[in-house]
PDB file of C-alpha atoms in Angstrom:
ATOM      1  CA  MET A  95     -15.842 -15.099 -14.811  1.00 48.00           C
ATOM      2  CA  ILE A  96     -15.791 -11.214 -13.147  1.00 57.00           C
ATOM      3  CA  THR A  97     -17.751  -9.452 -15.675  1.00 59.00           C
ATOM      4  CA  ASP A  98     -19.021  -6.563 -14.010  1.00 87.00           C
ATOM      5  CA  ILE A  99     -15.861  -5.077 -12.163  1.00 93.00           C
ATOM      6  CA  SER A 100     -17.410  -2.297 -10.143  1.00 90.00           C
ATOM      7  CA  SER A 101     -19.910  -4.176  -8.875  1.00 91.00           C
ATOM      8  CA  ALA A 102     -16.533  -5.396  -7.486  1.00 95.00           C
ATOM      9  CA  TYR A 103     -15.445  -2.284  -6.338  1.00 97.00           C
ATOM     10  CA  GLY A 104     -18.175  -1.247  -4.409  1.00 96.00           C
ATOM     11  CA  GLU A 105     -17.712  -4.880  -2.357  1.00 96.00           C
ATOM     12  CA  ILE A 106     -14.130  -4.111  -1.925  1.00 98.00           C
ATOM     13  CA  CYS A 107     -14.915  -0.585  -0.953  1.00 98.00           C
ATOM     14  CA  SER A 108     -17.737  -1.984   1.822  1.00 97.00           C
ATOM     15  CA  ALA A 109     -15.484  -4.595   3.206  1.00 98.00           C
ATOM     16  CA  ALA A 110     -12.606  -2.058   3.236  1.00 98.00           C
ATOM     17  CA  LEU A 111     -14.760  -0.104   5.789  1.00 98.00           C
ATOM     18  CA  LEU A 112     -15.875  -3.127   7.855  1.00 97.00           C
ATOM     19  CA  ALA A 113     -12.516  -4.119   8.327  1.00 97.00           C
ATOM     20  CA  GLY A 114     -11.147  -0.852   9.526  1.00 96.00           C
ATOM     21  CA  GLN A 115     -14.080  -0.985  12.028  1.00 95.00           C
ATOM     22  CA  ILE A 116     -12.604  -4.322  13.056  1.00 92.00           C
ATOM     23  CA  ILE A 117      -9.426  -1.874  14.183  1.00 92.00           C
ATOM     24  CA  ALA A 118     -10.905   0.819  15.425  1.00 92.00           C
ATOM     25  CA  GLU A 119     -13.131  -1.102  17.834  1.00 88.00           C
ATOM     26  CA  THR A 120      -9.844  -3.717  18.881  1.00 83.00           C
ATOM     27  CA  SER A 121      -7.325  -2.800  22.024  1.00 74.00           C
ATOM     28  CA  PRO A 122      -3.901  -4.168  20.466  1.00 68.00           C
ATOM     29  CA  GLU A 123      -3.199  -4.623  24.469  1.00 68.00           C
ATOM     30  CA  ASN A 124      -5.648  -7.171  24.398  1.00 64.00           C
ATOM     31  CA  VAL A 125      -4.502  -9.361  21.407  1.00 62.00           C
ATOM     32  CA  GLY A 126      -1.814 -12.022  20.600  1.00 58.00           C
ATOM     33  CA  VAL A 127       1.402 -10.515  19.155  1.00 58.00           C
ATOM     34  CA  PHE A 128       4.012 -12.962  16.802  1.00 58.00           C
ATOM     35  CA  LYS A 129       7.170 -12.885  15.089  1.00 52.00           C
ATOM     36  CA  LYS A 130       7.388 -13.429  11.679  1.00 50.00           C
ATOM     37  CA  SER A 131      10.760 -13.822   9.786  1.00 49.00           C
ATOM     38  CA  GLY A 132      12.902 -10.957   9.456  1.00 51.00           C
ATOM     39  CA  ASP A 133      13.698  -7.987  11.554  1.00 52.00           C
ATOM     40  CA  ALA A 134      11.152  -6.348  12.899  1.00 50.00           C
ATOM     41  CA  ASN A 135       8.432  -8.165  11.260  1.00 56.00           C
ATOM     42  CA  PHE A 136       5.110  -9.164  13.427  1.00 63.00           C
ATOM     43  CA  VAL A 137       1.952 -10.424  12.990  1.00 74.00           C
ATOM     44  CA  THR A 138      -1.184 -10.105  15.187  1.00 84.00           C
ATOM     45  CA  GLU A 139      -4.056 -12.184  16.190  1.00 87.00           C
ATOM     46  CA  SER A 140      -6.142  -8.601  14.856  1.00 89.00           C
ATOM     47  CA  ASP A 141      -4.224  -9.579  11.435  1.00 91.00           C
ATOM     48  CA  ILE A 142      -5.251 -12.788  11.534  1.00 90.00           C
ATOM     49  CA  ARG A 143      -9.376 -12.457  12.455  1.00 91.00           C
ATOM     50  CA  ILE A 144      -9.688  -9.620   9.434  1.00 95.00           C
ATOM     51  CA  GLN A 145      -7.895 -11.947   6.796  1.00 96.00           C
ATOM     52  CA  LYS A 146     -10.233 -14.789   7.507  1.00 96.00           C
ATOM     53  CA  PHE A 147     -13.256 -12.408   7.418  1.00 97.00           C
ATOM     54  CA  LEU A 148     -11.668 -10.354   4.003  1.00 97.00           C
ATOM     55  CA  ARG A 149     -11.505 -13.779   2.545  1.00 97.00           C
ATOM     56  CA  SER A 150     -15.017 -15.162   3.623  1.00 97.00           C
ATOM     57  CA  ARG A 151     -16.609 -11.838   2.402  1.00 96.00           C
ATOM     58  CA  LEU A 152     -14.737 -11.141  -1.183  1.00 97.00           C
ATOM     59  CA  SER A 153     -14.505 -15.056  -1.865  1.00 94.00           C
ATOM     60  CA  ALA A 154     -18.367 -15.050  -1.127  1.00 94.00           C
ATOM     61  CA  ALA A 155     -18.836 -11.935  -3.343  1.00 92.00           C
ATOM     62  CA  CYS A 156     -16.482 -13.099  -6.375  1.00 93.00           C
ATOM     63  CA  PRO A 157     -15.931 -16.476  -5.660  1.00 93.00           C
ATOM     64  CA  GLU A 158     -14.247 -16.766  -8.996  1.00 93.00           C
ATOM     65  CA  ALA A 159     -11.091 -14.358  -8.106  1.00 96.00           C
ATOM     66  CA  GLY A 160      -7.758 -16.130  -6.278  1.00 96.00           C
ATOM     67  CA  PHE A 161      -6.981 -14.170  -2.925  1.00 97.00           C
ATOM     68  CA  LEU A 162      -3.624 -13.467  -2.005  1.00 97.00           C
ATOM     69  CA  GLY A 163      -3.341 -12.190   1.713  1.00 95.00           C
ATOM     70  CA  GLU A 164      -0.474 -11.255   3.734  1.00 86.00           C
ATOM     71  CA  GLU A 165      -1.054 -13.966   6.114  1.00 78.00           C
ATOM     72  CA  ASP A 166      -0.829 -16.598   4.020  1.00 75.00           C
ATOM     73  CA  ASP A 167       3.022 -16.018   3.831  1.00 53.00           C
ATOM     74  CA  GLY A 168       3.037 -15.173  -0.288  1.00 48.00           C
ATOM     75  CA  ALA A 169       0.948 -18.124  -1.232  1.00 47.00           C
ATOM     76  CA  SER A 170      -2.096 -17.782  -3.056  1.00 49.00           C
ATOM     77  CA  SER A 171      -5.187 -19.684  -1.495  1.00 48.00           C
ATOM     78  CA  SER A 172      -6.622 -20.774  -5.078  1.00 51.00           C
ATOM     79  CA  GLY A 173      -5.272 -22.145  -8.083  1.00 57.00           C
ATOM     80  CA  PRO A 174      -4.567 -19.856 -11.545  1.00 71.00           C
ATOM     81  CA  ALA A 175      -7.198 -16.984 -11.708  1.00 88.00           C
ATOM     82  CA  LYS A 176      -7.865 -14.494 -13.949  1.00 93.00           C
ATOM     83  CA  TYR A 177      -8.786 -12.087 -11.182  1.00 96.00           C
ATOM     84  CA  VAL A 178      -7.033 -11.484  -7.944  1.00 97.00           C
ATOM     85  CA  PHE A 179      -7.861 -10.147  -4.368  1.00 98.00           C
ATOM     86  CA  ILE A 180      -4.429  -9.271  -2.828  1.00 98.00           C
ATOM     87  CA  VAL A 181      -4.922  -8.240   0.608  1.00 98.00           C
ATOM     88  CA  ASP A 182      -3.135  -6.355   3.258  1.00 97.00           C
ATOM     89  CA  PRO A 183      -5.544  -6.782   6.590  1.00 97.00           C
ATOM     90  CA  ILE A 184      -3.355  -4.235   8.713  1.00 96.00           C
ATOM     91  CA  ASP A 185      -0.655  -2.646   6.783  1.00 96.00           C
ATOM     92  CA  GLY A 186       1.098  -0.858   9.569  1.00 93.00           C
ATOM     93  CA  THR A 187       0.613  -3.702  12.248  1.00 90.00           C
ATOM     94  CA  SER A 188       3.611  -2.049  14.169  1.00 90.00           C
ATOM     95  CA  ASN A 189       1.948   0.860  14.538  1.00 92.00           C
ATOM     96  CA  TYR A 190      -0.989  -0.682  15.712  1.00 91.00           C
ATOM     97  CA  MET A 191       1.168  -2.877  18.240  1.00 86.00           C
ATOM     98  CA  PHE A 192       1.938   0.506  19.810  1.00 89.00           C
ATOM     99  CA  GLY A 193      -1.045   2.433  19.522  1.00 88.00           C
ATOM    100  CA  LEU A 194      -0.310   4.774  16.661  1.00 90.00           C
ATOM    101  CA  ARG A 195      -3.258   5.739  15.022  1.00 87.00           C
ATOM    102  CA  LEU A 196      -1.741   5.108  11.393  1.00 94.00           C
ATOM    103  CA  SER A 197      -2.800   1.603  10.466  1.00 95.00           C
ATOM    104  CA  THR A 198      -4.721   1.184   7.157  1.00 98.00           C
ATOM    105  CA  VAL A 199      -6.269  -2.345   5.333  1.00 98.00           C
ATOM    106  CA  SER A 200      -5.557  -2.576   2.040  1.00 98.00           C
ATOM    107  CA  ILE A 201      -7.886  -4.232  -0.603  1.00 98.00           C
ATOM    108  CA  ALA A 202      -6.831  -4.709  -4.630  1.00 98.00           C
ATOM    109  CA  LEU A 203      -8.792  -6.504  -7.420  1.00 98.00           C
ATOM    110  CA  CYS A 204      -6.259  -7.820  -9.877  1.00 98.00           C
ATOM    111  CA  ASP A 205      -5.907  -8.449 -13.556  1.00 97.00           C
ATOM    112  CA  ALA A 206      -3.591 -11.492 -12.871  1.00 95.00           C
ATOM    113  CA  GLU A 207      -3.009 -12.443 -16.837  1.00 95.00           C
ATOM    114  CA  ARG A 208      -2.303  -8.323 -17.330  1.00 96.00           C
ATOM    115  CA  GLY A 209      -0.373  -7.425 -14.020  1.00 97.00           C
ATOM    116  CA  ARG A 210      -2.385  -4.700 -12.843  1.00 98.00           C
ATOM    117  CA  PRO A 211      -5.007  -3.860 -10.490  1.00 98.00           C
ATOM    118  CA  VAL A 212      -8.448  -2.819 -11.578  1.00 98.00           C
ATOM    119  CA  ALA A 213     -10.551  -2.183  -8.062  1.00 98.00           C
ATOM    120  CA  ALA A 214      -8.578  -0.806  -5.040  1.00 98.00           C
ATOM    121  CA  ALA A 215      -9.581   0.359  -1.178  1.00 98.00           C
ATOM    122  CA  VAL A 216      -7.657   1.819   1.159  1.00 98.00           C
ATOM    123  CA  CYS A 217      -9.446   2.553   4.946  1.00 98.00           C
ATOM    124  CA  CYS A 218      -7.845   4.597   7.180  1.00 98.00           C
ATOM    125  CA  PRO A 219     -10.104   3.924  10.295  1.00 96.00           C
ATOM    126  CA  SER A 220      -8.781   6.266  12.539  1.00 95.00           C
ATOM    127  CA  SER A 221      -9.319   9.474  10.167  1.00 96.00           C
ATOM    128  CA  GLY A 222     -12.570   7.810   8.469  1.00 96.00           C
ATOM    129  CA  GLU A 223     -11.359   8.021   5.072  1.00 98.00           C
ATOM    130  CA  VAL A 224     -11.701   5.690   2.627  1.00 98.00           C
ATOM    131  CA  PHE A 225      -9.386   5.990  -0.609  1.00 98.00           C
ATOM    132  CA  SER A 226     -10.784   4.224  -3.545  1.00 98.00           C
ATOM    133  CA  ALA A 227     -10.115   3.943  -7.439  1.00 98.00           C
ATOM    134  CA  LEU A 228     -11.212   1.930 -10.256  1.00 98.00           C
ATOM    135  CA  GLU A 229      -9.627   1.532 -13.486  1.00 97.00           C
ATOM    136  CA  GLY A 230     -10.269   4.453 -16.137  1.00 97.00           C
ATOM    137  CA  GLY A 231     -13.262   5.095 -13.751  1.00 97.00           C
ATOM    138  CA  GLY A 232     -11.143   7.736 -11.347  1.00 98.00           C
ATOM    139  CA  ALA A 233      -9.538   7.912  -7.532  1.00 98.00           C
ATOM    140  CA  PHE A 234     -11.813   9.006  -4.776  1.00 98.00           C
ATOM    141  CA  LEU A 235     -11.839   9.734  -0.992  1.00 98.00           C
ATOM    142  CA  ASN A 236     -15.082   8.904   0.442  1.00 98.00           C
ATOM    143  CA  GLY A 237     -16.814   8.697  -2.959  1.00 97.00           C
ATOM    144  CA  LYS A 238     -15.179  12.028  -4.137  1.00 98.00           C
ATOM    145  CA  PRO A 239     -12.952  12.696  -6.927  1.00 98.00           C
ATOM    146  CA  ILE A 240      -9.014  13.248  -6.130  1.00 98.00           C
ATOM    147  CA  ARG A 241      -5.811  13.869  -7.727  1.00 98.00           C
ATOM    148  CA  VAL A 242      -2.276  14.256  -7.395  1.00 98.00           C
ATOM    149  CA  SER A 243      -0.814  17.474  -6.652  1.00 98.00           C
ATOM    150  CA  ASP A 244       0.897  19.630  -9.058  1.00 96.00           C
ATOM    151  CA  ARG A 245       3.646  20.459  -7.062  1.00 95.00           C
ATOM    152  CA  LYS A 246       7.420  20.135  -7.893  1.00 95.00           C
ATOM    153  CA  LEU A 247       9.659  18.314  -5.957  1.00 98.00           C
ATOM    154  CA  GLN A 248      11.030  21.105  -3.767  1.00 97.00           C
ATOM    155  CA  ASN A 249       7.666  22.005  -3.237  1.00 97.00           C
ATOM    156  CA  SER A 250       6.302  19.553  -1.696  1.00 98.00           C
ATOM    157  CA  LEU A 251       6.420  16.283   1.023  1.00 98.00           C
ATOM    158  CA  ALA A 252       8.087  13.433   0.530  1.00 98.00           C
ATOM    159  CA  ALA A 253       7.532   9.944   1.945  1.00 98.00           C
ATOM    160  CA  PHE A 254       9.732   7.039   2.653  1.00 98.00           C
ATOM    161  CA  GLY A 255       9.627   3.215   4.098  1.00 97.00           C
ATOM    162  CA  SER A 256      12.866   2.361   5.877  1.00 95.00           C
ATOM    163  CA  THR A 257      12.438  -1.299   5.113  1.00 92.00           C
ATOM    164  CA  PRO A 258      12.809  -2.262   8.493  1.00 88.00           C
ATOM    165  CA  TYR A 259      12.425  -6.202   7.697  1.00 86.00           C
ATOM    166  CA  ASP A 260      15.841  -6.034   5.789  1.00 91.00           C
ATOM    167  CA  ARG A 261      18.685  -3.501   7.670  1.00 91.00           C
ATOM    168  CA  THR A 262      21.357  -4.967   5.051  1.00 95.00           C
ATOM    169  CA  LEU A 263      19.465  -2.090   2.977  1.00 95.00           C
ATOM    170  CA  ALA A 264      19.811   0.638   5.614  1.00 95.00           C
ATOM    171  CA  PRO A 265      23.155   2.076   4.361  1.00 96.00           C
ATOM    172  CA  LEU A 266      21.893   2.749   0.680  1.00 97.00           C
ATOM    173  CA  HIS A 267      18.544   3.817   2.212  1.00 97.00           C
ATOM    174  CA  MET A 268      20.187   6.373   4.263  1.00 97.00           C
ATOM    175  CA  GLU A 269      22.158   7.379   1.036  1.00 97.00           C
ATOM    176  CA  ILE A 270      19.210   7.935  -0.810  1.00 98.00           C
ATOM    177  CA  LEU A 271      17.058   9.768   2.045  1.00 98.00           C
ATOM    178  CA  SER A 272      19.542  12.047   2.380  1.00 98.00           C
ATOM    179  CA  ASP A 273      19.304  13.259  -1.541  1.00 98.00           C
ATOM    180  CA  VAL A 274      15.497  13.323  -1.714  1.00 98.00           C
ATOM    181  CA  TYR A 275      15.356  15.305   2.095  1.00 98.00           C
ATOM    182  CA  SER A 276      17.740  17.853   0.507  1.00 98.00           C
ATOM    183  CA  ALA A 277      15.149  18.284  -2.694  1.00 98.00           C
ATOM    184  CA  CYS A 278      12.007  18.544  -1.274  1.00 98.00           C
ATOM    185  CA  LEU A 279      10.813  20.613   1.550  1.00 98.00           C
ATOM    186  CA  ASP A 280      10.598  18.053   4.241  1.00 98.00           C
ATOM    187  CA  VAL A 281      10.450  14.143   4.743  1.00 98.00           C
ATOM    188  CA  ARG A 282       7.861  11.344   6.603  1.00 98.00           C
ATOM    189  CA  ASN A 283       7.609   7.964   7.105  1.00 98.00           C
ATOM    190  CA  LEU A 284       4.083   6.996   8.347  1.00 98.00           C
ATOM    191  CA  GLY A 285       5.011   3.157   8.637  1.00 97.00           C
ATOM    192  CA  SER A 286       2.096   2.008   6.022  1.00 98.00           C
ATOM    193  CA  ALA A 287       3.563   2.563   2.468  1.00 98.00           C
ATOM    194  CA  ALA A 288      -0.468   1.792   1.608  1.00 98.00           C
ATOM    195  CA  LEU A 289      -1.016   5.366   3.566  1.00 98.00           C
ATOM    196  CA  HIS A 290       1.607   6.642   1.546  1.00 98.00           C
ATOM    197  CA  LEU A 291       0.190   6.590  -1.600  1.00 98.00           C
ATOM    198  CA  ALA A 292      -3.063   6.975  -0.407  1.00 98.00           C
ATOM    199  CA  TYR A 293      -1.936  10.299   0.733  1.00 98.00           C
ATOM    200  CA  LEU A 294       0.089  11.229  -2.693  1.00 98.00           C
ATOM    201  CA  ALA A 295      -3.136  10.317  -4.233  1.00 98.00           C
ATOM    202  CA  ALA A 296      -4.953  12.444  -2.794  1.00 98.00           C
ATOM    203  CA  GLY A 297      -2.239  15.762  -3.060  1.00 98.00           C
ATOM    204  CA  ARG A 298      -0.519  15.298   0.244  1.00 98.00           C
ATOM    205  CA  PHE A 299       3.065  14.251  -0.463  1.00 98.00           C
ATOM    206  CA  GLY A 300       4.719  14.796  -3.663  1.00 98.00           C
ATOM    207  CA  GLY A 301       6.940  11.494  -3.450  1.00 98.00           C
ATOM    208  CA  PHE A 302       7.405   8.516  -2.032  1.00 98.00           C
ATOM    209  CA  TYR A 303       9.837   5.227  -2.406  1.00 98.00           C
ATOM    210  CA  GLU A 304      11.025   2.124  -0.449  1.00 98.00           C
ATOM    211  CA  MET A 305      13.937  -0.070  -1.188  1.00 97.00           C
ATOM    212  CA  ARG A 306      11.662  -3.393  -0.826  1.00 96.00           C
ATOM    213  CA  LEU A 307       7.965  -3.983  -0.208  1.00 97.00           C
ATOM    214  CA  CYS A 308       5.353  -7.066  -1.131  1.00 96.00           C
ATOM    215  CA  PRO A 309       2.395  -6.933  -3.691  1.00 98.00           C
ATOM    216  CA  TRP A 310      -0.190  -6.179  -0.565  1.00 98.00           C
ATOM    217  CA  ASP A 311       1.595  -3.152   0.507  1.00 97.00           C
ATOM    218  CA  TYR A 312       0.898  -1.661  -2.805  1.00 98.00           C
ATOM    219  CA  ALA A 313      -1.329  -3.137  -5.211  1.00 98.00           C
ATOM    220  CA  ALA A 314      -4.200  -1.018  -4.090  1.00 98.00           C
ATOM    221  CA  GLY A 315      -1.812   1.874  -3.814  1.00 98.00           C
ATOM    222  CA  ALA A 316      -0.649   1.649  -7.272  1.00 98.00           C
ATOM    223  CA  LEU A 317      -4.290   2.068  -8.676  1.00 98.00           C
ATOM    224  CA  LEU A 318      -4.625   5.048  -6.406  1.00 98.00           C
ATOM    225  CA  ILE A 319      -1.463   6.744  -7.831  1.00 98.00           C
ATOM    226  CA  THR A 320      -2.105   6.158 -11.519  1.00 98.00           C
ATOM    227  CA  GLU A 321      -6.018   7.139 -11.428  1.00 98.00           C
ATOM    228  CA  ALA A 322      -5.211  10.130  -9.641  1.00 98.00           C
ATOM    229  CA  GLY A 323      -2.614  11.001 -12.364  1.00 98.00           C
ATOM    230  CA  GLY A 324       0.547  10.436 -10.770  1.00 98.00           C
ATOM    231  CA  ARG A 325       3.505   7.729 -11.070  1.00 98.00           C
ATOM    232  CA  ILE A 326       4.287   4.704  -9.839  1.00 98.00           C
ATOM    233  CA  THR A 327       7.033   2.163 -10.884  1.00 98.00           C
ATOM    234  CA  ASN A 328       9.875  -0.124  -9.606  1.00 98.00           C
ATOM    235  CA  PHE A 329      12.915   1.589  -9.423  1.00 98.00           C
ATOM    236  CA  SER A 330      14.152   0.493 -13.187  1.00 97.00           C
ATOM    237  CA  GLY A 331      10.691   2.506 -13.811  1.00 97.00           C
ATOM    238  CA  ASN A 332       8.765  -0.503 -14.627  1.00 98.00           C
ATOM    239  CA  PHE A 333       5.419  -0.884 -13.385  1.00 98.00           C
ATOM    240  CA  PRO A 334       5.853  -2.750  -9.897  1.00 98.00           C
ATOM    241  CA  SER A 335       5.184  -6.618  -9.933  1.00 98.00           C
ATOM    242  CA  LEU A 336       2.478  -8.115  -8.572  1.00 97.00           C
ATOM    243  CA  GLU A 337       3.687 -11.368  -8.314  1.00 94.00           C
ATOM    244  CA  PHE A 338       7.105 -10.329  -6.288  1.00 95.00           C
ATOM    245  CA  GLY A 339       7.833  -8.100  -4.013  1.00 96.00           C
ATOM    246  CA  ASP A 340       9.588  -5.186  -5.816  1.00 98.00           C
ATOM    247  CA  SER A 341      11.088  -1.686  -5.063  1.00 98.00           C
ATOM    248  CA  ILE A 342       8.704   1.367  -4.912  1.00 98.00           C
ATOM    249  CA  VAL A 343       8.671   4.900  -6.205  1.00 98.00           C
ATOM    250  CA  ALA A 344       5.970   6.954  -7.077  1.00 98.00           C
ATOM    251  CA  GLY A 345       5.447  10.658  -7.010  1.00 98.00           C
ATOM    252  CA  THR A 346       3.450  14.029  -9.157  1.00 98.00           C
ATOM    253  CA  PRO A 347       3.987  13.959 -12.685  1.00 98.00           C
ATOM    254  CA  ALA A 348       6.482  17.166 -11.754  1.00 97.00           C
ATOM    255  CA  ALA A 349       7.863  15.089  -8.833  1.00 98.00           C
ATOM    256  CA  TYR A 350       8.624  11.458 -10.204  1.00 98.00           C
ATOM    257  CA  PRO A 351      11.180  12.030 -12.909  1.00 98.00           C
ATOM    258  CA  GLU A 352      13.451  14.018  -9.956  1.00 98.00           C
ATOM    259  CA  MET A 353      12.585  11.063  -7.256  1.00 98.00           C
ATOM    260  CA  LEU A 354      13.691   8.536  -9.954  1.00 98.00           C
ATOM    261  CA  GLY A 355      16.417  10.488 -10.696  1.00 98.00           C
ATOM    262  CA  ILE A 356      17.332  10.396  -7.526  1.00 98.00           C
ATOM    263  CA  ILE A 357      18.069   7.038  -6.733  1.00 98.00           C
ATOM    264  CA  SER A 358      18.951   6.105 -10.311  1.00 97.00           C
ATOM    265  CA  SER A 359      21.868   8.230  -8.868  1.00 97.00           C
ATOM    266  CA  HIS A 360      22.330   5.416  -6.277  1.00 97.00           C
ATOM    267  CA  ILE A 361      21.460   2.210  -8.043  1.00 92.00           C
ATOM    268  CA  LYS A 362      24.790   0.802  -9.919  1.00 73.00           C
TER     269      LYS A 362
END
């Protein structure tokens, strides 16, 4: 049983940084690309290589913890465990494939019994930034404390994900986006949910939403947001599921209620 979460936290931060170096040193032109289920859903040889590295590294550090990675197709590689690593080896694979320097490594250690992340790191290798958080210990950027912005939505940038894997959601998404755009300074889609949430935790965005994501997309970011003083829930106002995919809305204390209100006006 993991008794020293702070020690595991150190291992997560180190593993995220090393995995980020693999992304930075690998050219997408030299790796294979494979199609997965859904629209615009791909996996590269780098995704698989990094996930294998992370499984080996994290399992050696915390052998009693389970491991759930995106490239396992949603199936845990171990039986029931109190703690589980939830990992996205490259969040923003399409960005990586097209040479956009906005891909991240996302790692969260989660308490499976409570359904809560307890330690997390998101590494963006192109900027050299590692966002990290420890439950009850705060959120950090390269070791320095961070907090969400105190701005209202009207004075903030808002981020969104377009849920490209399920185009049937596009009409509703566009309706919500139109209202969010009208309520804020401007909108951004960086192509990585983990990066959106990390930027929100660091005060760069005021709000974020996406209609459907998987736990590896938001597990680490959820802890960053809460430890940085923000709010993150699903569209029903509950903490997002770490067992199944979920909708996500997040924001500063001032912006979150307005973001959720806009979404609720469209969800019947």
